[in-house]
Amino acid sequence: MSNPVNLTIDGKAVQAAPGTLLIDAAKQSGILIPAFCYYEGYSLQAACRMCLVEVEKFPKLQAACTLPVAEGMVVRTEAASAVQARKTTLEFLLTNHPLDCPVCDKGGECELQDMVFRYGAGESRFTEVKHHVDEKQWSPVVYYDAPRCILCYRCVRVCDEGMGVTALGITHRGAYSEITPNKGDHLNCDQCGACIDICPVGALTSGIYRYQTRPWEMEHVGTICTHCSDGCKTTLGVRNNEIVRGNNRDSTGINGEFLCIKGRYAFDFIKHEDRLQSPMVRRNGKLEEVSWAEAVKAVAARFAEIKAAGGAIGVAGSVHSTNEESYFLQKFARQGLGTPHIDHARSGDVPALIHALAGKTDALATADSLYHAKAVLVVDADLSQQHPFLAFQVRANVRHHQAAVYTVTRGPVREEQTAAKAVHTADYLAGVRGLGEDLKKHADLVIVFGDGIKGAAVGELVAFGDSLGIPVRYVCLVDYSNSRGAMDMGLLPELGPGYHPAAVRGMSLPQMAASQDLAALWVVGADPLAGGKRLASGKAFVVVQDLFLTDTAKQADVVLPSASAYEKSGTVTNVTGQIQRLKKGLNIMGAKPDLEIFGLIARAMGVDAGRAQNEAVFEEIRKSVRGYNVPLPVLATGGAAQAQPVNGRVDVLPDPELVRSAGDTLFTSGSLGRYSKILGSVMEAPGALYKG
Amino acid sequence: MAINQVFKSASAIVQGLGITFKEMMKPTVTEDYPDVPPVFQERFRGKHELQRDENGMEKCVACFLCAAACPADCIYIEAAENTDKVRISGGERYASVYNIDYTRCIFCGYCVEACPTDAITHGHGFELAAYDTAALIMRKEDMLVAVPPGARPPVIAEAAASHGH
């Protein structure tokens, strides 16, 4: 701290950096000044008048949220005049605020309730009739009850500054002011629900959680969102073995309070009526429900037969499974089944990036680097659509640190609104090279690239980064919650765990599908035959583990219902290589976690692939996968542990042609998204994904 | 010595019988339950009653405060939203499920005190014995009072209309 300012708050000597706001200085020294409109990270409003404090030598009370600290300042936050002012403010706030706390969704976690309890008057002196406006539904997820609104403008600011959407504004004046959506009577926005969570009262409420329960009735389970690869922590409110809401109000996790529509609302796929709840075996051409024991026996017997006959077994891993599951699957396949044919749906060329960065340290960016870097270059990605949290980090960086953003994309993206330079081209490398002179000016740079940069282009991009002469870090974008983990765990035909070349190079997914003599295909949480594709090998024994009867499952000989990420524990690795732990939120009838299923099959086959148990497998991962020797306490306490950059050449590089992003938008999420009614209920999307 | 004791005993008997005769003349306080229904003080805390308002709507808005206040954790509620078609309570929300587990209830009255809409009250029902503990988990229908005469709550009104009355 350069020349800290000395001041006294409530008799306590406090030091703060010059320019610090009084409310922040007080908070740093453990004194909480009440406020509604002030919100860390967003612009100042000074609308609510709750943070009034007495400052010596000032004739009137001062708003602590806009007053910078000054040398020798003497502040009394609980002076009689300040307390009286708060009481009066609250009395005004309650003139029109309905006292319907018993039915209000916010009741129990309402900031106005807490404030009135602490500072408010016991009785109201207003006898006038309250101004009533009917509640409005603005979108499938957002409801607005105007009389409850205290006009703190938090929602307006979070939508404008945080999300870059600016879908909310204020209409009318004075006591008749109302928050208004951008389309007059409805919202056309990201539907992220940030406005609902940030609302200090029950003015904005969630269409999903509405009137379901009360905050204290739920169990709060902090786990990781299972949709995109950003790895946001979402705290599920679970009651009666059902998820009733998702949010992250405790600000833990890499994402703070940020969540998009998927993290907040798209958990409803777990109770979709098409969810598989019983194993099925094909008999006389039809899939029939059988017991677990029978299904596992059928799989084990056939696998053992094929293995003994030396037939080719293909294994397709999942991009949603945990690291433990992916690791166990490839180990079981390679050692237990003796097959090298392992693959998954690849969406980013991480091996090529790791290879290109050989010898460099600290060259892989984290979610945090996007907030702190002086410059960010986005290549071939619509961040706001595909990686909403990374986009949020970039926006926050621009807002707080005036970072320079550059985009090289094929079409317009939201990041351009604040970009220093935006280039539209399909030749990404040429576009990037054109920005060389601009990028050199910055102290450091993070380059985020999508699937348009793969294979040799990754090496060229890194070479370009080297030529700038500034520290450059990289993020290779991948699609789903554990796409990165699937690669790190070696679900690749060419590479084993930690990007070590596999002993034998196996077939990739398209090769398996085209192979005439594939004897079996074991599909775990993937849909390689989507769209009615058929295996070239007509005799292949197909086993599918999935939540739903996918196109592949419809062709399967055995279907095993598996548990979703919200129904199991384990670890996942996000797009920036941060490992976080899943926490089981609920039980689902009939389904089993993939790891348990692998264990059952291994036991029935009499194969020793190690203990199929999360802790045991993760211990093995820590010992044997490069970069995964992370401190366990960090994971155990719900933190994110950075997988240390793998610092070395990757001797065999996978075929870049197989790297293809699914191009999900904010409102699609692969096959999970198809079973989420809430994602499907959003009719308007703010600009489709530019990528075709 | 012996004579003395005889007199002492006799006088004690007379004294005791005197009280007996005196009490015999007074009106009786013992109640003739079960032949005659018992009389309760108004404040007696018996089996709960879920009240209706003057229109016959349920007063309960499923705020869960009774469940939160309950020290025995015996109240279980599921909430649902009133719609134009199904309107059960006066507020936006009503209790679609409201159970009290009388194997746990200690009749402390905290739920009644916590209720912001005076929906739950203690009635005077006390004959709660059952052969089966499952029968002691009372549902909303077991506790809800009858619709006041003359009132036509919306759901009932609709049912009546659809039956052509």
mmCIF file of C-alpha atoms in Angstrom, chain A residues 199-401:
data_model
loop_
_atom_site.group_PDB
_atom_site.id
_atom_site.type_symbol
_atom_site.label_atom_id
_atom_site.label_comp_id
_atom_site.label_asym_id
_atom_site.label_seq_id
_atom_site.Cartn_x
_atom_site.Cartn_y
_atom_site.Cartn_z
ATOM 1 C CA CYS A 199 -32.190 -8.337 -6.121
ATOM 2 C CA PRO A 200 -32.093 -7.546 -2.391
ATOM 3 C CA VAL A 201 -35.862 -8.008 -2.108
ATOM 4 C CA GLY A 202 -38.415 -10.255 -3.775
ATOM 5 C CA ALA A 203 -39.152 -7.910 -6.680
ATOM 6 C CA LEU A 204 -37.478 -10.166 -9.228
ATOM 7 C CA THR A 205 -38.264 -13.816 -8.699
ATOM 8 C CA SER A 206 -37.383 -16.987 -10.512
ATOM 9 C CA GLY A 207 -39.988 -18.832 -12.534
ATOM 10 C CA ILE A 208 -38.448 -22.149 -11.550
ATOM 11 C CA TYR A 209 -38.102 -21.648 -7.813
ATOM 12 C CA ARG A 210 -41.284 -19.606 -7.464
ATOM 13 C CA TYR A 211 -43.405 -20.609 -4.477
ATOM 14 C CA GLN A 212 -41.650 -23.971 -4.239
ATOM 15 C CA THR A 213 -40.216 -23.781 -0.776
ATOM 16 C CA ARG A 214 -38.369 -21.462 1.591
ATOM 17 C CA PRO A 215 -34.624 -20.888 1.853
ATOM 18 C CA TRP A 216 -34.201 -22.601 5.209
ATOM 19 C CA GLU A 217 -36.065 -25.707 4.100
ATOM 20 C CA MET A 218 -33.447 -26.677 1.511
ATOM 21 C CA GLU A 219 -30.152 -28.426 1.708
ATOM 22 C CA HIS A 220 -27.513 -26.391 -0.117
ATOM 23 C CA VAL A 221 -25.167 -28.551 -2.132
ATOM 24 C CA GLY A 222 -22.223 -26.817 -3.781
ATOM 25 C CA THR A 223 -21.256 -28.672 -6.929
ATOM 26 C CA ILE A 224 -20.010 -27.918 -10.439
ATOM 27 C CA CYS A 225 -22.356 -27.129 -13.304
ATOM 28 C CA THR A 226 -22.489 -29.993 -15.781
ATOM 29 C CA HIS A 227 -23.051 -28.038 -18.955
ATOM 30 C CA CYS A 228 -20.248 -26.027 -20.575
ATOM 31 C CA SER A 229 -16.570 -26.368 -19.772
ATOM 32 C CA ASP A 230 -16.202 -23.171 -17.729
ATOM 33 C CA GLY A 231 -16.579 -25.085 -14.468
ATOM 34 C CA CYS A 232 -18.807 -22.678 -12.565
ATOM 35 C CA LYS A 233 -19.745 -23.674 -9.067
ATOM 36 C CA THR A 234 -23.490 -23.876 -8.622
ATOM 37 C CA THR A 235 -25.122 -24.330 -5.251
ATOM 38 C CA LEU A 236 -28.123 -26.565 -5.654
ATOM 39 C CA GLY A 237 -31.071 -26.101 -3.317
ATOM 40 C CA VAL A 238 -32.258 -29.650 -2.713
ATOM 41 C CA ARG A 239 -35.493 -30.542 -0.978
ATOM 42 C CA ASN A 240 -37.100 -33.976 -0.860
ATOM 43 C CA ASN A 241 -34.504 -35.395 -3.231
ATOM 44 C CA GLU A 242 -35.362 -32.781 -5.831
ATOM 45 C CA ILE A 243 -33.368 -29.804 -7.019
ATOM 46 C CA VAL A 244 -35.522 -26.714 -6.638
ATOM 47 C CA ARG A 245 -32.986 -24.049 -7.513
ATOM 48 C CA GLY A 246 -29.395 -23.359 -8.420
ATOM 49 C CA ASN A 247 -27.438 -20.223 -7.584
ATOM 50 C CA ASN A 248 -24.151 -19.252 -6.068
ATOM 51 C CA ARG A 249 -24.956 -16.534 -3.591
ATOM 52 C CA ASP A 250 -22.088 -17.415 -1.277
ATOM 53 C CA SER A 251 -19.639 -16.317 -3.991
ATOM 54 C CA THR A 252 -17.367 -19.307 -3.499
ATOM 55 C CA GLY A 253 -15.850 -21.071 -6.469
ATOM 56 C CA ILE A 254 -14.007 -19.623 -9.423
ATOM 57 C CA ASN A 255 -17.131 -17.892 -10.730
ATOM 58 C CA GLY A 256 -18.126 -15.854 -7.676
ATOM 59 C CA GLU A 257 -21.821 -15.128 -8.096
ATOM 60 C CA PHE A 258 -21.809 -15.559 -11.840
ATOM 61 C CA LEU A 259 -23.974 -18.225 -13.435
ATOM 62 C CA CYS A 260 -25.694 -18.387 -16.806
ATOM 63 C CA ILE A 261 -29.097 -19.889 -17.537
ATOM 64 C CA LYS A 262 -27.576 -23.377 -17.636
ATOM 65 C CA GLY A 263 -26.010 -23.222 -14.202
ATOM 66 C CA ARG A 264 -29.009 -21.556 -12.607
ATOM 67 C CA TYR A 265 -31.908 -23.337 -14.235
ATOM 68 C CA ALA A 266 -30.929 -26.127 -16.618
ATOM 69 C CA PHE A 267 -30.813 -28.864 -13.987
ATOM 70 C CA ASP A 268 -34.311 -29.972 -14.930
ATOM 71 C CA PHE A 269 -33.063 -32.638 -17.353
ATOM 72 C CA ILE A 270 -32.537 -34.920 -14.372
ATOM 73 C CA LYS A 271 -36.249 -35.388 -13.880
ATOM 74 C CA HIS A 272 -37.221 -35.486 -17.538
ATOM 75 C CA GLU A 273 -39.818 -38.192 -18.158
ATOM 76 C CA ASP A 274 -37.562 -39.872 -20.743
ATOM 77 C CA ARG A 275 -34.835 -40.480 -18.165
ATOM 78 C CA LEU A 276 -33.736 -44.115 -18.170
ATOM 79 C CA GLN A 277 -34.400 -45.828 -14.866
ATOM 80 C CA SER A 278 -33.803 -49.458 -15.619
ATOM 81 C CA PRO A 279 -31.162 -51.426 -17.526
ATOM 82 C CA MET A 280 -32.343 -52.851 -20.821
ATOM 83 C CA VAL A 281 -31.221 -55.822 -22.884
ATOM 84 C CA ARG A 282 -32.195 -56.448 -26.501
ATOM 85 C CA ARG A 283 -34.228 -59.616 -26.893
ATOM 86 C CA ASN A 284 -35.841 -60.596 -30.186
ATOM 87 C CA GLY A 285 -34.952 -57.190 -31.565
ATOM 88 C CA LYS A 286 -36.568 -55.244 -28.735
ATOM 89 C CA LEU A 287 -35.041 -53.565 -25.712
ATOM 90 C CA GLU A 288 -36.527 -55.108 -22.575
ATOM 91 C CA GLU A 289 -36.122 -53.939 -19.011
ATOM 92 C CA VAL A 290 -34.045 -56.279 -16.881
ATOM 93 C CA SER A 291 -32.374 -56.219 -13.485
ATOM 94 C CA TRP A 292 -28.936 -54.723 -12.991
ATOM 95 C CA ALA A 293 -27.449 -58.115 -12.205
ATOM 96 C CA GLU A 294 -28.774 -59.568 -15.442
ATOM 97 C CA ALA A 295 -27.629 -56.638 -17.580
ATOM 98 C CA VAL A 296 -24.136 -56.560 -16.070
ATOM 99 C CA LYS A 297 -23.840 -60.321 -16.544
ATOM 100 C CA ALA A 298 -24.848 -60.012 -20.189
ATOM 101 C CA VAL A 299 -22.227 -57.296 -20.816
ATOM 102 C CA ALA A 300 -19.446 -59.067 -18.927
ATOM 103 C CA ALA A 301 -20.087 -62.417 -20.604
ATOM 104 C CA ARG A 302 -20.079 -60.931 -24.104
ATOM 105 C CA PHE A 303 -17.008 -58.748 -23.452
ATOM 106 C CA ALA A 304 -15.118 -61.771 -22.096
ATOM 107 C CA GLU A 305 -16.126 -63.804 -25.162
ATOM 108 C CA ILE A 306 -14.987 -61.106 -27.595
ATOM 109 C CA LYS A 307 -11.776 -60.535 -25.670
ATOM 110 C CA ALA A 308 -11.001 -64.251 -25.745
ATOM 111 C CA ALA A 309 -11.691 -64.356 -29.474
ATOM 112 C CA GLY A 310 -9.428 -61.343 -30.014
ATOM 113 C CA GLY A 311 -12.205 -59.169 -31.442
ATOM 114 C CA ALA A 312 -11.859 -55.397 -31.651
ATOM 115 C CA ILE A 313 -13.659 -53.549 -28.859
ATOM 116 C CA GLY A 314 -14.238 -49.821 -29.349
ATOM 117 C CA VAL A 315 -14.737 -47.554 -26.338
ATOM 118 C CA ALA A 316 -16.314 -44.095 -26.535
ATOM 119 C CA GLY A 317 -15.846 -42.015 -23.391
ATOM 120 C CA SER A 318 -17.860 -39.112 -22.106
ATOM 121 C CA VAL A 319 -17.242 -35.390 -21.941
ATOM 122 C CA HIS A 320 -19.461 -35.110 -18.849
ATOM 123 C CA SER A 321 -18.053 -37.984 -16.771
ATOM 124 C CA THR A 322 -15.706 -37.299 -13.883
ATOM 125 C CA ASN A 323 -11.940 -37.609 -14.145
ATOM 126 C CA GLU A 324 -12.126 -40.735 -12.016
ATOM 127 C CA GLU A 325 -14.580 -42.337 -14.411
ATOM 128 C CA SER A 326 -12.615 -41.405 -17.520
ATOM 129 C CA TYR A 327 -9.368 -42.623 -15.998
ATOM 130 C CA PHE A 328 -10.901 -45.887 -14.809
ATOM 131 C CA LEU A 329 -12.588 -46.427 -18.163
ATOM 132 C CA GLN A 330 -9.380 -46.091 -20.191
ATOM 133 C CA LYS A 331 -7.466 -48.212 -17.696
ATOM 134 C CA PHE A 332 -10.130 -50.904 -17.773
ATOM 135 C CA ALA A 333 -10.254 -50.754 -21.567
ATOM 136 C CA ARG A 334 -6.502 -50.797 -22.111
ATOM 137 C CA GLN A 335 -5.548 -53.272 -19.390
ATOM 138 C CA GLY A 336 -8.736 -55.191 -18.716
ATOM 139 C CA LEU A 337 -10.188 -55.491 -22.201
ATOM 140 C CA GLY A 338 -6.836 -55.170 -23.922
ATOM 141 C CA THR A 339 -8.142 -52.749 -26.522
ATOM 142 C CA PRO A 340 -6.388 -49.576 -27.774
ATOM 143 C CA HIS A 341 -9.543 -48.231 -29.438
ATOM 144 C CA ILE A 342 -10.577 -45.435 -27.081
ATOM 145 C CA ASP A 343 -11.885 -42.043 -28.044
ATOM 146 C CA HIS A 344 -14.297 -39.279 -27.113
ATOM 147 C CA ALA A 345 -15.919 -36.325 -28.872
ATOM 148 C CA ARG A 346 -13.031 -33.868 -29.113
ATOM 149 C CA SER A 347 -13.838 -30.182 -29.207
ATOM 150 C CA GLY A 348 -10.479 -28.432 -28.797
ATOM 151 C CA ASP A 349 -6.908 -29.287 -29.690
ATOM 152 C CA VAL A 350 -5.424 -29.293 -26.188
ATOM 153 C CA PRO A 351 -2.647 -31.827 -26.993
ATOM 154 C CA ALA A 352 -1.373 -29.563 -29.770
ATOM 155 C CA LEU A 353 -1.315 -26.585 -27.406
ATOM 156 C CA ILE A 354 0.506 -28.500 -24.704
ATOM 157 C CA HIS A 355 3.004 -29.700 -27.297
ATOM 158 C CA ALA A 356 3.533 -26.171 -28.627
ATOM 159 C CA LEU A 357 4.083 -24.837 -25.112
ATOM 160 C CA ALA A 358 6.767 -27.424 -24.292
ATOM 161 C CA GLY A 359 9.501 -25.860 -22.219
ATOM 162 C CA LYS A 360 7.439 -22.869 -21.137
ATOM 163 C CA THR A 361 6.155 -22.422 -17.611
ATOM 164 C CA ASP A 362 3.027 -20.584 -16.610
ATOM 165 C CA ALA A 363 1.761 -20.415 -20.176
ATOM 166 C CA LEU A 364 -1.714 -21.853 -19.600
ATOM 167 C CA ALA A 365 -4.182 -19.202 -18.496
ATOM 168 C CA THR A 366 -6.733 -19.685 -15.710
ATOM 169 C CA ALA A 367 -10.171 -18.160 -15.406
ATOM 170 C CA ASP A 368 -8.542 -15.616 -13.129
ATOM 171 C CA SER A 369 -5.971 -14.568 -15.752
ATOM 172 C CA LEU A 370 -8.797 -13.406 -17.990
ATOM 173 C CA TYR A 371 -9.728 -10.929 -15.241
ATOM 174 C CA HIS A 372 -6.183 -9.726 -14.610
ATOM 175 C CA ALA A 373 -4.483 -9.733 -18.015
ATOM 176 C CA LYS A 374 -3.859 -6.338 -19.601
ATOM 177 C CA ALA A 375 -4.991 -7.612 -22.976
ATOM 178 C CA VAL A 376 -7.194 -10.462 -24.180
ATOM 179 C CA LEU A 377 -7.282 -11.829 -27.714
ATOM 180 C CA VAL A 378 -10.283 -13.942 -28.653
ATOM 181 C CA VAL A 379 -9.816 -16.074 -31.761
ATOM 182 C CA ASP A 380 -12.696 -17.934 -33.386
ATOM 183 C CA ALA A 381 -15.008 -17.997 -30.407
ATOM 184 C CA ASP A 382 -18.290 -16.381 -29.465
ATOM 185 C CA LEU A 383 -17.376 -16.244 -25.795
ATOM 186 C CA SER A 384 -20.646 -14.735 -24.559
ATOM 187 C CA GLN A 385 -22.571 -17.573 -26.169
ATOM 188 C CA GLN A 386 -20.240 -20.511 -25.675
ATOM 189 C CA HIS A 387 -18.283 -19.638 -22.547
ATOM 190 C CA PRO A 388 -20.426 -17.182 -20.633
ATOM 191 C CA PHE A 389 -18.217 -17.189 -17.554
ATOM 192 C CA LEU A 390 -15.013 -16.493 -19.474
ATOM 193 C CA ALA A 391 -16.876 -13.686 -21.263
ATOM 194 C CA PHE A 392 -18.015 -12.348 -17.881
ATOM 195 C CA GLN A 393 -14.386 -12.345 -16.687
ATOM 196 C CA VAL A 394 -13.299 -10.421 -19.763
ATOM 197 C CA ARG A 395 -16.077 -7.842 -19.300
ATOM 198 C CA ALA A 396 -15.146 -7.425 -15.635
ATOM 199 C CA ASN A 397 -11.515 -6.977 -16.654
ATOM 200 C CA VAL A 398 -12.466 -4.240 -19.114
ATOM 201 C CA ARG A 399 -14.648 -2.545 -16.502
ATOM 202 C CA HIS A 400 -12.239 -2.705 -13.594
ATOM 203 C CA HIS A 401 -8.822 -2.682 -15.246
#
